[in-house]
mmCIF file of C-alpha atoms in Angstrom:
data_model
loop_
_atom_site.group_PDB
_atom_site.id
_atom_site.type_symbol
_atom_site.label_atom_id
_atom_site.label_comp_id
_atom_site.label_asym_id
_atom_site.label_seq_id
_atom_site.Cartn_x
_atom_site.Cartn_y
_atom_site.Cartn_z
ATOM 1 C CA UNK P 1 32.370 22.171 26.913
ATOM 2 C CA UNK P 2 31.449 18.560 26.071
ATOM 3 C CA UNK P 3 32.407 15.799 28.480
ATOM 4 C CA UNK P 4 33.413 13.525 25.633
ATOM 5 C CA UNK P 5 35.484 15.319 22.988
ATOM 6 C CA UNK P 6 34.422 14.714 19.400
ATOM 7 C CA UNK P 7 37.200 15.186 16.913
ATOM 8 C CA UNK P 8 36.623 16.210 13.307
ATOM 9 C CA UNK P 9 39.723 14.389 12.127
ATOM 10 C CA UNK P 10 40.194 10.757 13.041
ATOM 11 C CA UNK P 11 43.386 9.501 14.676
ATOM 12 C CA UNK P 12 45.988 8.377 12.135
ATOM 13 C CA UNK P 13 45.910 4.771 10.996
ATOM 14 C CA UNK P 14 48.704 2.701 9.614
ATOM 15 C CA UNK P 15 48.054 4.483 6.307
ATOM 16 C CA UNK P 16 50.132 7.654 6.226
ATOM 17 C CA UNK P 17 49.529 10.660 4.022
ATOM 18 C CA UNK P 18 52.555 12.920 3.722
ATOM 19 C CA UNK P 19 52.502 16.237 5.539
ATOM 20 C CA UNK P 20 52.761 19.364 3.385
ATOM 21 C CA UNK P 21 56.005 21.346 3.083
ATOM 22 C CA UNK P 22 58.263 18.442 4.029
ATOM 23 C CA UNK P 23 59.851 17.743 0.654
ATOM 24 C CA UNK P 24 63.314 18.345 2.114
ATOM 25 C CA UNK P 25 62.611 15.559 4.620
ATOM 26 C CA UNK P 26 61.573 13.119 1.898
ATOM 27 C CA UNK P 27 57.808 13.431 2.436
ATOM 28 C CA UNK P 28 56.299 14.236 -0.941
ATOM 29 C CA UNK P 29 52.554 14.578 -1.376
ATOM 30 C CA UNK P 30 50.798 13.269 -4.458
ATOM 31 C CA UNK P 31 52.045 10.696 -6.934
ATOM 32 C CA UNK P 32 53.135 7.505 -5.219
ATOM 33 C CA UNK P 33 52.127 8.816 -1.776
ATOM 34 C CA UNK P 34 48.529 9.497 -2.822
ATOM 35 C CA UNK P 35 48.345 6.243 -4.764
ATOM 36 C CA UNK P 36 49.576 4.233 -1.758
ATOM 37 C CA UNK P 37 47.292 6.124 0.626
ATOM 38 C CA UNK P 38 44.237 5.501 -1.565
ATOM 39 C CA UNK P 39 45.071 1.802 -1.903
ATOM 40 C CA UNK P 40 44.782 1.432 1.883
ATOM 41 C CA UNK P 41 41.054 2.249 1.805
ATOM 42 C CA UNK P 42 38.050 0.753 0.044
ATOM 43 C CA UNK P 43 35.319 2.960 -1.401
ATOM 44 C CA UNK P 44 33.206 2.156 1.660
ATOM 45 C CA UNK P 45 36.031 3.584 3.824
ATOM 46 C CA UNK P 46 36.315 6.841 1.876
ATOM 47 C CA UNK P 47 35.024 8.825 4.860
ATOM 48 C CA UNK P 48 37.946 7.566 6.967
ATOM 49 C CA UNK P 49 40.310 8.312 4.095
ATOM 50 C CA UNK P 50 39.015 11.870 3.753
ATOM 51 C CA UNK P 51 39.065 12.455 7.512
ATOM 52 C CA UNK P 52 42.731 13.424 7.353
ATOM 53 C CA UNK P 53 43.633 17.107 7.524
ATOM 54 C CA UNK P 54 46.734 16.767 5.320
ATOM 55 C CA UNK P 55 44.795 14.814 2.688
ATOM 56 C CA UNK P 56 42.065 17.483 2.534
ATOM 57 C CA UNK P 57 44.621 20.277 2.362
ATOM 58 C CA UNK P 58 46.372 18.465 -0.496
ATOM 59 C CA UNK P 59 43.081 18.238 -2.418
ATOM 60 C CA UNK P 60 42.651 21.990 -2.032
ATOM 61 C CA UNK P 61 46.208 22.942 -3.016
ATOM 62 C CA UNK P 62 47.443 20.324 -5.490
ATOM 63 C CA UNK P 63 48.550 21.512 -8.916
ATOM 64 C CA UNK P 64 47.527 18.432 -10.902
ATOM 65 C CA UNK P 65 43.737 18.736 -10.697
ATOM 66 C CA UNK P 66 41.979 21.860 -9.457
ATOM 67 C CA UNK P 67 38.860 21.135 -7.408
ATOM 68 C CA UNK P 68 36.075 23.690 -7.365
ATOM 69 C CA UNK P 69 35.159 25.385 -4.111
ATOM 70 C CA UNK P 70 31.807 23.595 -4.258
ATOM 71 C CA UNK P 71 33.465 20.168 -4.595
ATOM 72 C CA UNK P 72 35.736 20.810 -1.608
ATOM 73 C CA UNK P 73 32.849 22.243 0.414
ATOM 74 C CA UNK P 74 30.728 19.111 -0.192
ATOM 75 C CA UNK P 75 33.552 16.826 0.897
ATOM 76 C CA UNK P 76 34.351 18.911 3.983
ATOM 77 C CA UNK P 77 30.667 18.903 4.928
ATOM 78 C CA UNK P 78 30.570 15.103 4.624
ATOM 79 C CA UNK P 79 33.676 14.866 6.823
ATOM 80 C CA UNK P 80 32.467 17.327 9.459
ATOM 81 C CA UNK P 81 29.077 15.600 9.737
ATOM 82 C CA UNK P 82 30.646 12.123 9.423
ATOM 83 C CA UNK P 83 28.165 11.317 6.629
ATOM 84 C CA UNK P 84 29.501 8.130 5.028
ATOM 85 C CA UNK P 85 26.950 8.022 2.197
ATOM 86 C CA UNK P 86 27.692 11.612 1.203
ATOM 87 C CA UNK P 87 31.443 10.940 1.203
ATOM 88 C CA UNK P 88 31.042 7.810 -0.931
ATOM 89 C CA UNK P 89 28.759 9.685 -3.324
ATOM 90 C CA UNK P 90 31.376 12.462 -3.576
ATOM 91 C CA UNK P 91 34.093 9.940 -4.454
ATOM 92 C CA UNK P 92 31.892 8.231 -7.044
ATOM 93 C CA UNK P 93 30.563 11.346 -8.735
ATOM 94 C CA UNK P 94 33.422 13.848 -8.612
ATOM 95 C CA UNK P 95 35.259 13.565 -11.909
ATOM 96 C CA UNK P 96 38.175 15.651 -10.637
ATOM 97 C CA UNK P 97 38.740 13.128 -7.824
ATOM 98 C CA UNK P 98 38.703 10.205 -10.257
ATOM 99 C CA UNK P 99 41.094 12.050 -12.559
ATOM 100 C CA UNK P 100 43.483 12.878 -9.683
ATOM 101 C CA UNK P 101 43.567 9.273 -8.493
ATOM 102 C CA UNK P 102 44.254 8.029 -12.028
ATOM 103 C CA UNK P 103 47.036 10.582 -12.573
ATOM 104 C CA UNK P 104 48.708 9.872 -9.240
ATOM 105 C CA UNK P 105 48.451 6.124 -9.747
ATOM 106 C CA UNK P 106 50.122 6.460 -13.149
ATOM 107 C CA UNK P 107 52.722 8.877 -11.778
ATOM 108 C CA UNK P 108 53.405 6.583 -8.821
ATOM 109 C CA UNK P 109 53.938 3.585 -11.094
ATOM 110 C CA UNK P 110 56.314 5.439 -13.398
ATOM 111 C CA UNK P 111 58.245 6.831 -10.403
ATOM 112 C CA UNK P 112 58.521 3.361 -8.862
ATOM 113 C CA UNK P 113 59.852 1.831 -12.071
ATOM 114 C CA UNK P 114 62.306 4.701 -12.568
ATOM 115 C CA UNK P 115 63.677 4.492 -9.041
ATOM 116 C CA UNK P 116 63.828 0.718 -8.748
ATOM 117 C CA UNK P 117 67.230 0.554 -10.449
ATOM 118 C CA UNK P 118 68.774 3.560 -8.672
ATOM 119 C CA UNK P 119 68.629 5.110 -5.224
ATOM 120 C CA UNK P 120 69.702 8.507 -3.953
ATOM 121 C CA UNK P 121 71.967 8.685 -0.900
ATOM 122 C CA UNK P 122 70.363 10.676 1.925
ATOM 123 C CA UNK P 123 73.764 12.016 2.970
ATOM 124 C CA UNK P 124 75.519 13.083 -0.234
ATOM 125 C CA UNK P 125 72.609 12.772 -2.767
ATOM 126 C CA UNK P 126 74.700 10.581 -5.087
ATOM 127 C CA UNK P 127 72.567 8.426 -7.405
ATOM 128 C CA UNK P 128 73.680 4.854 -6.732
ATOM 129 C CA UNK P 129 73.061 2.358 -9.517
ATOM 130 C CA UNK P 130 73.880 -0.766 -7.525
ATOM 131 C CA UNK P 131 71.679 -2.326 -4.863
ATOM 132 C CA UNK P 132 74.030 -2.306 -1.878
ATOM 133 C CA UNK P 133 73.719 -1.473 1.836
ATOM 134 C CA UNK P 134 75.952 1.613 1.628
ATOM 135 C CA UNK P 135 76.573 4.516 -0.744
ATOM 136 C CA UNK P 136 79.280 3.864 -3.326
ATOM 137 C CA UNK P 137 80.322 7.551 -3.165
ATOM 138 C CA UNK P 138 80.450 8.439 0.556
ATOM 139 C CA UNK P 139 80.293 4.957 2.089
ATOM 140 C CA UNK P 140 77.544 5.870 4.574
ATOM 141 C CA UNK P 141 74.695 3.390 5.126
ATOM 142 C CA UNK P 142 71.681 3.618 2.848
ATOM 143 C CA UNK P 143 69.102 3.254 5.626
ATOM 144 C CA UNK P 144 70.569 5.602 8.228
#
């Protein structure tokens, strides 16, 4: 047993990638979440970006762009060995990654513009059209 533990996955930063299977709690992977998560990192920080279990699992299971087993294996190897150059090379050369980022960025922008004029109440799910602090249907606060 090592005296100093070495973790494969880095501790979470301010950037948050949604956890899988939490759609009912409002955490949705992909789209705006992936676009926001990617915007928090530069290409030089791709190793830190990829060193997130939920992010890697999303890459393996997303339905927008299917990554090959070889592509995922290369990225996981770069993460497990903490090889920054290999991770950056993966991000630059993997067309599926570039396509996924472009799709999620586009999807995130269209979702943001569609939801900017309305908001769904967390309590009764009514679609409010006015920007107000409470729901016009149930009267409960919007941010509670």
